[in-house]
XYZ file of C-alpha atoms in Angstrom:
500
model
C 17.542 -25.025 20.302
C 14.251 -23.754 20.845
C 11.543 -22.492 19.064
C 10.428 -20.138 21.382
C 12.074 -18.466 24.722
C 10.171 -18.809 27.549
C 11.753 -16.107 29.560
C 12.328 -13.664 27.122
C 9.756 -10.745 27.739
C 8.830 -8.550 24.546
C 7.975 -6.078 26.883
C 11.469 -5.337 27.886
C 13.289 -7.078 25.911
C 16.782 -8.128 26.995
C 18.855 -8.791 23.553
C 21.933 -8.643 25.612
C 20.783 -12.058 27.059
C 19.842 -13.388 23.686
C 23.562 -13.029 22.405
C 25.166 -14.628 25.109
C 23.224 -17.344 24.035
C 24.054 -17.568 20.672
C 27.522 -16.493 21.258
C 27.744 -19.629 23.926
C 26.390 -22.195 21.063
C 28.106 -20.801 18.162
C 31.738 -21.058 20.669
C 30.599 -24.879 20.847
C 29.891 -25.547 17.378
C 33.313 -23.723 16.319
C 34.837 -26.059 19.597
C 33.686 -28.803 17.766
C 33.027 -28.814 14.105
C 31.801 -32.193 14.503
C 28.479 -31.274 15.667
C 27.693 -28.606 13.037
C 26.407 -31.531 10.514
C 24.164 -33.124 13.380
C 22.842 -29.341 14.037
C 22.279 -28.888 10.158
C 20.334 -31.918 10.125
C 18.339 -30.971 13.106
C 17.459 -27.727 11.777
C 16.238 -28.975 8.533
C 13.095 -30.374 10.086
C 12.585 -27.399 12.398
C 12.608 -24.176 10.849
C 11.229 -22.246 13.741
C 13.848 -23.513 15.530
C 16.997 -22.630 12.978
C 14.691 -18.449 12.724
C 14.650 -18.119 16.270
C 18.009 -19.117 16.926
C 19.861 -17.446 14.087
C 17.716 -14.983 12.213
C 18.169 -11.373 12.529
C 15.069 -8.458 12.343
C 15.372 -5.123 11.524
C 12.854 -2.419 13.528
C 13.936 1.194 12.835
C 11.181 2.554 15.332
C 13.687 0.773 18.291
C 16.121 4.066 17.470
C 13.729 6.485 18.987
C 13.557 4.275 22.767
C 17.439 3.862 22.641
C 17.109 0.075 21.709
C 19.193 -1.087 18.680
C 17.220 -0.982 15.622
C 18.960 -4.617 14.380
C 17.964 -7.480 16.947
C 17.647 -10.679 17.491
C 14.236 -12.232 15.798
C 13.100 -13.666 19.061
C 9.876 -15.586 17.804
C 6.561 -15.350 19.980
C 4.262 -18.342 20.030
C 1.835 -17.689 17.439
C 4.952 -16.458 15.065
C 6.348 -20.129 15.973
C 2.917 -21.231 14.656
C 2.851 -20.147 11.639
C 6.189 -20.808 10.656
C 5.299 -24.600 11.384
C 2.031 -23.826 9.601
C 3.900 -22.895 6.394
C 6.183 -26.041 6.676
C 3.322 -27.929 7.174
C 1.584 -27.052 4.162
C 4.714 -27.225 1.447
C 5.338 -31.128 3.010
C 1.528 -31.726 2.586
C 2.028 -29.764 -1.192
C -1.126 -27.890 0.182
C -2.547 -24.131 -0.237
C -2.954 -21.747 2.700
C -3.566 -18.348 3.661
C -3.203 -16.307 6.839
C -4.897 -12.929 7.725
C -3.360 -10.784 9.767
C -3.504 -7.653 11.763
C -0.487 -5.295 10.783
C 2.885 -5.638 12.630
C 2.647 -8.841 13.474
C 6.114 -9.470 11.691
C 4.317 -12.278 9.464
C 6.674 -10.345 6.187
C 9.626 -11.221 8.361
C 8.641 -14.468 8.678
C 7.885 -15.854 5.271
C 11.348 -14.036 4.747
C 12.734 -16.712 7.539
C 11.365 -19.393 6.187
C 12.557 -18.899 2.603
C 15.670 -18.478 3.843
C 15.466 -21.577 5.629
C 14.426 -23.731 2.838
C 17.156 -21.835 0.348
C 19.740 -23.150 3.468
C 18.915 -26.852 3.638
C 17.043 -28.250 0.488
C 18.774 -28.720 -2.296
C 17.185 -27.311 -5.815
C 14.054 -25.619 -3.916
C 12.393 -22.313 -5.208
C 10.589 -20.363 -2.400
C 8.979 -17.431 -4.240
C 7.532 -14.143 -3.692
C 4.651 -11.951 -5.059
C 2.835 -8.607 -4.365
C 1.219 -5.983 -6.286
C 3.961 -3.971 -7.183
C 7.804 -4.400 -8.173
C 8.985 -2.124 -5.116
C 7.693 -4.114 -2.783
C 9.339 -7.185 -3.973
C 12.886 -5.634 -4.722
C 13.510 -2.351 -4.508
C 17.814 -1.896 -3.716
C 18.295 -0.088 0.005
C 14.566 0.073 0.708
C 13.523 -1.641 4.069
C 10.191 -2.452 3.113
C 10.689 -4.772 0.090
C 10.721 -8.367 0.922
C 14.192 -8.866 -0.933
C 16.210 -6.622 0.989
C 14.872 -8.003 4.451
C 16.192 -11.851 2.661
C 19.622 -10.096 1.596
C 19.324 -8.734 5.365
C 18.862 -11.924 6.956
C 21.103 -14.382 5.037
C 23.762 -11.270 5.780
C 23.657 -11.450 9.813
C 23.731 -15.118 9.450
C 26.935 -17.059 11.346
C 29.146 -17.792 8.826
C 28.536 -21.810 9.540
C 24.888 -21.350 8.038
C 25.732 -19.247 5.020
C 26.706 -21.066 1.738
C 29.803 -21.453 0.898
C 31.106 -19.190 -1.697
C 27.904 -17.120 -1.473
C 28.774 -13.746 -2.410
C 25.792 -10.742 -2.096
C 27.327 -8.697 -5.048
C 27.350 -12.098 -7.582
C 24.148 -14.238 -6.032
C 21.558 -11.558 -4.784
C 20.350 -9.969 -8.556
C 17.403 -7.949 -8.779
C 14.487 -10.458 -7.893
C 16.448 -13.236 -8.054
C 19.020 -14.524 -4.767
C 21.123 -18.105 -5.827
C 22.787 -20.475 -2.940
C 26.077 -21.107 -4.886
C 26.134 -24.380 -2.578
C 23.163 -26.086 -3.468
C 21.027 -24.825 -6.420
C 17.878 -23.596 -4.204
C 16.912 -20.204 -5.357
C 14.689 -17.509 -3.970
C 12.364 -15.267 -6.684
C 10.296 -12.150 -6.506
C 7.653 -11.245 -8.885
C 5.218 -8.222 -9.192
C 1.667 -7.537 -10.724
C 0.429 -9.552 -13.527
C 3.840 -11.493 -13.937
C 3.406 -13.497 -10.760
C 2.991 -16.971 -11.411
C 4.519 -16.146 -14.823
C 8.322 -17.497 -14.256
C 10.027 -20.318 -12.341
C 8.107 -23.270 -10.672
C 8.125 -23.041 -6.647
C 8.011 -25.374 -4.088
C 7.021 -22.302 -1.837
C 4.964 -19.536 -3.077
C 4.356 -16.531 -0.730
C 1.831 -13.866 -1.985
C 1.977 -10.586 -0.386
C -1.063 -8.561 0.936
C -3.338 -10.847 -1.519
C -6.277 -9.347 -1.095
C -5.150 -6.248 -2.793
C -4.252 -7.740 -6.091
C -5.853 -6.343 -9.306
C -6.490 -9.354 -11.369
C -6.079 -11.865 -8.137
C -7.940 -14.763 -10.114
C -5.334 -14.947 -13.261
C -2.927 -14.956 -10.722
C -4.470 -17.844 -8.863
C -4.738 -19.503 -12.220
C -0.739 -19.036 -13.689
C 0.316 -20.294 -10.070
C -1.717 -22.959 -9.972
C 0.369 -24.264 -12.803
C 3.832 -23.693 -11.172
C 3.497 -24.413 -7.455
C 1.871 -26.615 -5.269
C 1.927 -24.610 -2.209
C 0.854 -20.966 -2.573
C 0.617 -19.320 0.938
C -1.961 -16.273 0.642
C -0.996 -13.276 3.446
C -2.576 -10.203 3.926
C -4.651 -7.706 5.529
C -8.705 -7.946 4.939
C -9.841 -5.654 1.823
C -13.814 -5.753 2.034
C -16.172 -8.643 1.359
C -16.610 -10.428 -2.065
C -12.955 -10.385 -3.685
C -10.897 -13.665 -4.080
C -9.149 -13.415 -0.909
C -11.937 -12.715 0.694
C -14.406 -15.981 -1.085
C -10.955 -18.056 -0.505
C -10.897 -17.546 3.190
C -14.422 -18.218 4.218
C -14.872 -20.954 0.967
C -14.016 -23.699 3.205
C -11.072 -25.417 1.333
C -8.018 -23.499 3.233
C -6.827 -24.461 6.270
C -7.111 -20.132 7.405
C -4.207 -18.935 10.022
C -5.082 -15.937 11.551
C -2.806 -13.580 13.158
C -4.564 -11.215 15.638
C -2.937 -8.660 17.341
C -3.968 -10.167 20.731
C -1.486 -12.815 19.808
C 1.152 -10.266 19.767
C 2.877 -10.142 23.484
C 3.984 -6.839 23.204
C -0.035 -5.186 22.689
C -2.455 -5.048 24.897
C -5.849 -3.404 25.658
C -3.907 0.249 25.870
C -2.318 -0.532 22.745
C -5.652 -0.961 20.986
C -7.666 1.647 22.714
C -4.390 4.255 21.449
C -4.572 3.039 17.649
C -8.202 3.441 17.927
C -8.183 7.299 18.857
C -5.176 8.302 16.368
C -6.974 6.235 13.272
C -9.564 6.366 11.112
C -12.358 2.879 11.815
C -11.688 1.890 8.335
C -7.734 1.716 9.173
C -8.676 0.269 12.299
C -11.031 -2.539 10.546
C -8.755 -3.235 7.803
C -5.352 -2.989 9.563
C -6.083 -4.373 12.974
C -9.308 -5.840 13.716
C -9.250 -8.353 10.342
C -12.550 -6.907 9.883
C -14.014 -7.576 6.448
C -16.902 -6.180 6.758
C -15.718 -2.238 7.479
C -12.271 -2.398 5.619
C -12.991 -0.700 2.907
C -14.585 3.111 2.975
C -16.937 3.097 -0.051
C -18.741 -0.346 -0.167
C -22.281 0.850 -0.573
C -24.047 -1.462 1.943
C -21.854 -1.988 4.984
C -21.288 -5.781 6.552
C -22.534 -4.809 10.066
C -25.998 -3.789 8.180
C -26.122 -6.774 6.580
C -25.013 -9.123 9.657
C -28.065 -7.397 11.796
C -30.306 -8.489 8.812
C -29.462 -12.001 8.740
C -29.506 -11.866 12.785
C -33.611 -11.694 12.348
C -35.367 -14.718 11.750
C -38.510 -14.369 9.530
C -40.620 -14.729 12.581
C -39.355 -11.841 14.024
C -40.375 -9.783 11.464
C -43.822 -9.133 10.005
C -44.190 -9.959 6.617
C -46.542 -6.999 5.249
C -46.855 -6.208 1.501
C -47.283 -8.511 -1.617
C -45.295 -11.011 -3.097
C -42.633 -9.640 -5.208
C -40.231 -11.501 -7.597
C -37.075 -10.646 -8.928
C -34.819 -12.092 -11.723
C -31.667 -11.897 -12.614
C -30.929 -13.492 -15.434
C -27.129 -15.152 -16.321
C -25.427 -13.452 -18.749
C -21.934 -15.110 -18.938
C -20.805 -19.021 -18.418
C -19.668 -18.263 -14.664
C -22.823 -16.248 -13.955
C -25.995 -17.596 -12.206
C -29.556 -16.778 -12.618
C -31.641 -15.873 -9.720
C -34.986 -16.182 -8.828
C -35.885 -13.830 -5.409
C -38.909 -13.854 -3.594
C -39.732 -11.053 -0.940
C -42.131 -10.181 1.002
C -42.506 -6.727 2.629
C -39.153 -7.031 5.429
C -38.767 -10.532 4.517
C -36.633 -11.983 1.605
C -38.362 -15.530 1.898
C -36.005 -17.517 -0.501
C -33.668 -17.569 -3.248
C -33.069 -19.874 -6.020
C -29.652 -20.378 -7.683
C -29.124 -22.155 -10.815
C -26.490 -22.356 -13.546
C -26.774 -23.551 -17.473
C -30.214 -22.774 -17.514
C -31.561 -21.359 -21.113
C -34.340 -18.779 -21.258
C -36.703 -21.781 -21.661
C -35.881 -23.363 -18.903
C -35.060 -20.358 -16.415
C -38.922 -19.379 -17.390
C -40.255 -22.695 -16.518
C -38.621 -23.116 -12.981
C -39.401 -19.303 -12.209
C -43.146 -19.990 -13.155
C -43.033 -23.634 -10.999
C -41.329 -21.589 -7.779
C -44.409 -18.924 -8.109
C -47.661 -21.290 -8.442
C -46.375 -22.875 -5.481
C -47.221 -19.430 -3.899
C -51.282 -19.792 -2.563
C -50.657 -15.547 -3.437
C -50.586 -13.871 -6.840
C -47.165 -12.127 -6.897
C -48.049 -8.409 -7.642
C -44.301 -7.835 -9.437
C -42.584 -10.298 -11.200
C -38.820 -8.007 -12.397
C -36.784 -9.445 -14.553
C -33.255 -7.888 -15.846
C -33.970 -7.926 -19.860
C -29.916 -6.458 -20.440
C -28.941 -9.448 -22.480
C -31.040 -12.402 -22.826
C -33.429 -11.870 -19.936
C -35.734 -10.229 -22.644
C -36.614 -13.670 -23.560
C -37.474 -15.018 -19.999
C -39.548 -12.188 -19.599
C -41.542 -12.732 -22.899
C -42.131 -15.651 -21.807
C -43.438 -15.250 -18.369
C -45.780 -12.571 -19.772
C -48.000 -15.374 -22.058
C -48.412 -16.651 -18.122
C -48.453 -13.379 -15.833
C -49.430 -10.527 -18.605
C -48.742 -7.113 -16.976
C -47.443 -8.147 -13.664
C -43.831 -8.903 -15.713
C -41.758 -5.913 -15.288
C -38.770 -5.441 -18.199
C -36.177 -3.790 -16.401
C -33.070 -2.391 -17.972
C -31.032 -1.192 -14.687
C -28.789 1.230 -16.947
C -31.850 3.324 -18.142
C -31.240 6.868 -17.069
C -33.138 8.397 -14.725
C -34.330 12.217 -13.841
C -35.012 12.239 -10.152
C -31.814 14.288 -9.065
C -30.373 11.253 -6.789
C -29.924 8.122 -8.747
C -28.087 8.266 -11.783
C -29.733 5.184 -13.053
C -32.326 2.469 -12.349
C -29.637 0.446 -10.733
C -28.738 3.193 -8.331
C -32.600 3.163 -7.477
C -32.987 0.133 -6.721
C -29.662 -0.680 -4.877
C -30.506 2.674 -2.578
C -34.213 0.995 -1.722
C -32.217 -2.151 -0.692
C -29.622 -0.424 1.450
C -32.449 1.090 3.552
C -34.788 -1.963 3.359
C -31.850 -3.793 4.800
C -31.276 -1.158 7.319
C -34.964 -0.962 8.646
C -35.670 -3.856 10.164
C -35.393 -6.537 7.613
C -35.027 -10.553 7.509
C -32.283 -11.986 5.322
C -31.372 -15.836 5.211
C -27.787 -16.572 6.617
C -25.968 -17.344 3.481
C -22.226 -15.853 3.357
C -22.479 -16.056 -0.562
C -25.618 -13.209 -0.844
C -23.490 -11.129 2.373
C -20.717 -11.406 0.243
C -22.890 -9.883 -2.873
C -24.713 -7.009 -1.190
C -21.479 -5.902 0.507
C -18.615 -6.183 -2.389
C -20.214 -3.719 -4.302
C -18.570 0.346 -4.489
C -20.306 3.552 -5.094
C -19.257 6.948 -6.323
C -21.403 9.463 -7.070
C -21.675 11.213 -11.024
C -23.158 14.759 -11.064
C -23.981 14.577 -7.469
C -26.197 11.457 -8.290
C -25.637 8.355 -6.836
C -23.914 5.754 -8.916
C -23.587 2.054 -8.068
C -20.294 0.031 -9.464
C -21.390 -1.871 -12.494
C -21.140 -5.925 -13.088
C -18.076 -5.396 -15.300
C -16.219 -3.084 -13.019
C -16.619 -5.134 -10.180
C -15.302 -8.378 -12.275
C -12.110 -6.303 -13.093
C -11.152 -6.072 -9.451
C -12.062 -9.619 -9.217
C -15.695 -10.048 -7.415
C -17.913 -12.923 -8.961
C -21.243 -11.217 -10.672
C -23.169 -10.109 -7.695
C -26.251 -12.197 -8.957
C -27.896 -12.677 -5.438
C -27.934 -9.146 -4.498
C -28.968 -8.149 -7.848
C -31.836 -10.342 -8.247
C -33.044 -8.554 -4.566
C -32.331 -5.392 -6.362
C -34.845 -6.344 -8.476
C -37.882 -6.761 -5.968
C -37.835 -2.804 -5.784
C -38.598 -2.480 -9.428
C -42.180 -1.239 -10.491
C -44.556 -3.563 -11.580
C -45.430 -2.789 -15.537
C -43.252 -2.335 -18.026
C -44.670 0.737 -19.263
C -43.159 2.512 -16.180
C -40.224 2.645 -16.856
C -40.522 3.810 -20.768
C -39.981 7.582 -19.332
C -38.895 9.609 -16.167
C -41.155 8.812 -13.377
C -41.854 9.365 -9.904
C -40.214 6.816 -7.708
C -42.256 5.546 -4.537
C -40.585 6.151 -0.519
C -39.429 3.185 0.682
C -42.583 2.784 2.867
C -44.504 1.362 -0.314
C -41.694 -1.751 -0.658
C-alpha cells in the first residue's frame, strides 16, 4: 500500500508490473477475508493510497503507441499531493483551489477522491460543478466527469464496490447512490450549482470560466463547507483570479514540470504547434497572457510596476483623476500623476459627495503644486463632487462623461480615449506602485472594436462576467482627460500622447 511507486517510470511505463501487483494483494485479501476490514479501515484515512492502488484511468491517445488505452492510475508525486491536499481541506471544513496546467490528470483525480469518500463514509455528498451540463454528465462521453466516476467505481475489485450496487439502478443522470451506505455523488451545471444537495466535498470544474462565478460562490457557500476551485488561468481580475492571489486560500498549483512524463522537449514542441495565448492559459498558468483581447496586457503592466519613481523623471503637471462610486460595492478613487509617474492612489468606500469632495481637496493642498487638471467622472453622482470642487478649483475641474461620443475616427468614445492614452503611457516608460488590486484593474478589462473604432468593455459588462468595478484603473483613466469642461461639450482635437 503505497501512495506512490517508486520504480514505476511514466516514461515507459510497465502496467504489466503494476497488475502483478494488484493481482498478488487482491489473491491475499481473497486468501484471507479477514484482512479486508483492517485494509478498509486503512484506506479510509489514506485516499491516495486506496487511488493508486485500485483506481483505473482511461487515456485514448495510448491506442496510437500500442499501449492499452485503460491502465492502471499510477499516481506521480505531486498527483499524491493533491489528493492529500483535498483530504486535508474537507477534515479542516476549509476552501481551496488549485491551478493547473492541462493534462495533469487533476479531473481524474477529484474523480478518485469522490469515489473514495462515496466508498468509506457513510452519508457523504462529494459534488461536482462546471459551466455546462455535458461536462458534468453527458451518457458515453469520455470527457464528462460522471462517466470517468461510473468508469472508475466499474474497474473497481469487487471487495471495494458496494454491495448490491448496480450501474443501471444507482448511476442516474447527475446523480450516482452507494446502495451500502447512503453517500452520494452529484453533478450540477451553470447557474444551478450550489442550487441542490448540501456537500461535504464540492469540486468546481475549470472555475475560472464560470459566467456568474460570484452567485455561485454565494449559493455554495450555503451548502458546503469545502468547495475545491480547479482550473486553468482565464486573465486577470475575475473571481478565480482575485480568489487565488486574495490571500485566504491555501493555492495548489499543478505545473507541468511536476508532470514526470514532460520535459523541456515537451514544452519547446507545444510551444511551436500553439498559439502563446493557448500556451499561457493552458500550460504556463499564466494570468497575465491567457486571454487574447484584454486591452492592456499583464507583462506591460508588470514592467510598469518594475520602475520605481526614481527611475523615472517626473515631467509635466500635476493631474488628478476621480472616479467616483456609483454602487454599494464600488470605491471612489482619487489618482494623482505626474508626467510617467502615478504618485499615489486613494481608496475609500461609503463616502458621500460631501465627503469624497473634502478628502479629494485635503489630498491636493497637501501638493506645494497647483494641479493643472482635476477629472472627475460626473456619470451618476460624481456631478456633485465636481460642483463642489469647482467653488475651490474653478476651471481646472474637468466634468467628464466617458460615454460621450466622439468624432476622431479611432475611439468610439471618451472612454476609449482615455484607456488608449493609458495603454501607451504604461507602455513608454512609466512608474506604477506595486499593488496587485490596480494590475488586476488595468488588465481585466476587453476590447472590441465598433465601426472600426476602438471600443473599451464597459463597467456593467465587465460585472456580468464577474470583475469588481475597475475603479483604480478608471480613476488613472481619468488623468488623460482635458482640463475644462467646456472641451468636451463638442468634437475636438485630442492631444499625442507626448502632451500627458
Amino acid at each position: 500500500m503505497a501512495a506512490t511507486l517508486d520504480w514505476f517510470d511514466f516514461r515507459a511505463p510497465d502496467y504489466d508490473r503494476v497488475y502483478r501487483l494488484r493481482s498478488e494483494r487482491l489473491t491475499a485479501l481473497r486468501a484471507d477475508p479477514g484482512l479486508l476490514a483492517g485494509v478498509k479501515e486503512f484506506y479510509k484515512t489514506h485516499p491516495a493510497e486506496f487511488v493508486n492502488d485500485w483506481g483505473m484511468t482511461f487515456d485514448p491517445r495510448n491506442a496510437e503507441i500500442g499501449l492499452p488505452t485503460i491502465i492502471p492510475f499510477v499516481l506521480f508525486p505531486k498527483q499524491a499531493e493533491f489528493i492529500e491536499y483535498c483530504y486535508r481541506k474537507w477534515k479542516g471544513r476549509e476552501d481551496g483551489l488549485a491551478e493547473k496546467s492541462r493534462d495533469m490528470g487533476v479531473s481524474w483525480l477529484c474523480v478518485g477522491f469522490a469515489v473514495w469518500m462515496w466508498t468509506f463514509y457513510k452519508g457523504a455528498v462529494a459534488g461536482f460543478g462546471s459551466r455546462k451540463e455535458e461536462y458534468v454528465d453527458k451518457l458515453g462521453d469520455p470527457k464528462s466527469l460522471f462517466w470517468k466516476v461510473r468508469q472508475f467505481i466499474a474497474l473497481l475489485p469487487k471487495e471495494f464496490r458496494p454491495v448490491g450496487y448496480s450501474e443501471t439502478r444507482d448511476a442516474l443522470h447527475m446523480r450516482i447512490s452507494n446502495p451500502e451506505n447512503g453517500a452520494v455523488i452529484v453533478g450540477e451545471a451553470g447557474d444551478n450549482i450550489g442550487r441542490g444537495n448540501r456537500t461535504s466535498i464540492y469540486f468546481k470544474d475549470e472555475s475560472a470560466f464560470y459566467e456568474r462565478a460570484e452567485a455561485i460562490d454565494a449559493a455554495l457557500s450555503q451548502t458546503s463547507n469545502c468547495k475545491i476551485d480547479v482550473s486553468t488561468p482565464n486573465g486577470n481580475g475575475g473571481p478565480f483570479y482575485r480568489k487565488r492571489f486574495g490571500g485566504k486560500i491555501e493555492v495548489f498549483t499543478f505545473n507541468w514540470r511536476d508532470d514526470p512524463r514532460k520535459d523541456e522537449a515537451w514544452y519547446r514542441l507545444q510551444c511551436e504547434k500553439n498559439d502563446p495565448v493557448i500556451v499561457a492559459q493552458e500550460i504556463d498558468i499564466n494570468y497575465d497572457a491567457s486571454v487574447t483581447n484584454s486591452w492592456i496586457p499583464g507583462d506591460t503592466v508588470n514592467q510598469a510596476m518594475g520602475r520605481g519613481p526614481a527611475d523615472v523623471e517626473a515631467v509635466g503637471g500635476l493631474r488628478v483623476g476621480i472616479d467616483v462610486a456609483r454602487f454599494g460595492g464600488d470605491k471612489s478613487v482619487i489618482t494623482f500623476r505626474r508626467g510617467r509617474v502615478l504618485i499615489k492612489q486613494e481608496v475609500r468606500a461609503g463616502l458621500d459627495t460631501e465627503q469624497l469632495a473634502a478628502l479629494a481637496k485635503t489630498e491636493i493642498d497637501a501638493y506645494l503644486t497647483k494641479p493643472e487638471q482635476i477629472a472627475v467622472d460626473t456619470i451618476g453622482i460624481g456631478a456633485g463632487v465636481a460642483d463642489k470642487l469647482r467653488v475651490w478649483y474653478g476651471d481646472l475641474v474637468a466634468d467628464v462623461n466617458s460615454s460621450l461620443r466622439l468624432s476622431d475616427g479611432q475611439n468610439y468614445n471618451l472612454r476609449a480615449f482615455m484607456w488608449r492614452q493609458m495603454k501607451d503611457w504604461v507602455a513608454a516608460g512609466a512608474s506604477i506602485p506595486n499593488d496587485g488590486d490596480l494590475k488586476a484593474e488595468l488588465t481585466a478589462l476587453r476590447y472590441s472594436y465598433r465601426g472600426g473604432e476602438l471600443l473599451i468593455e464597459s463597467k456593467d459588462d465587465a460585472k456580468k462576467r464577474g470583475i469588481k468595478s475597475p475603479d483604480r484603473a478608471d480613476s488613472l483613466a481619468l488623468t488623460f482627460a482635458i482640463p475644462g469642461s467646456a472641451a468636451f461639450s463638442q468634437p475636438i482635437n485630442y492631444p499625442s500622447l507626448g502632451q500627458f
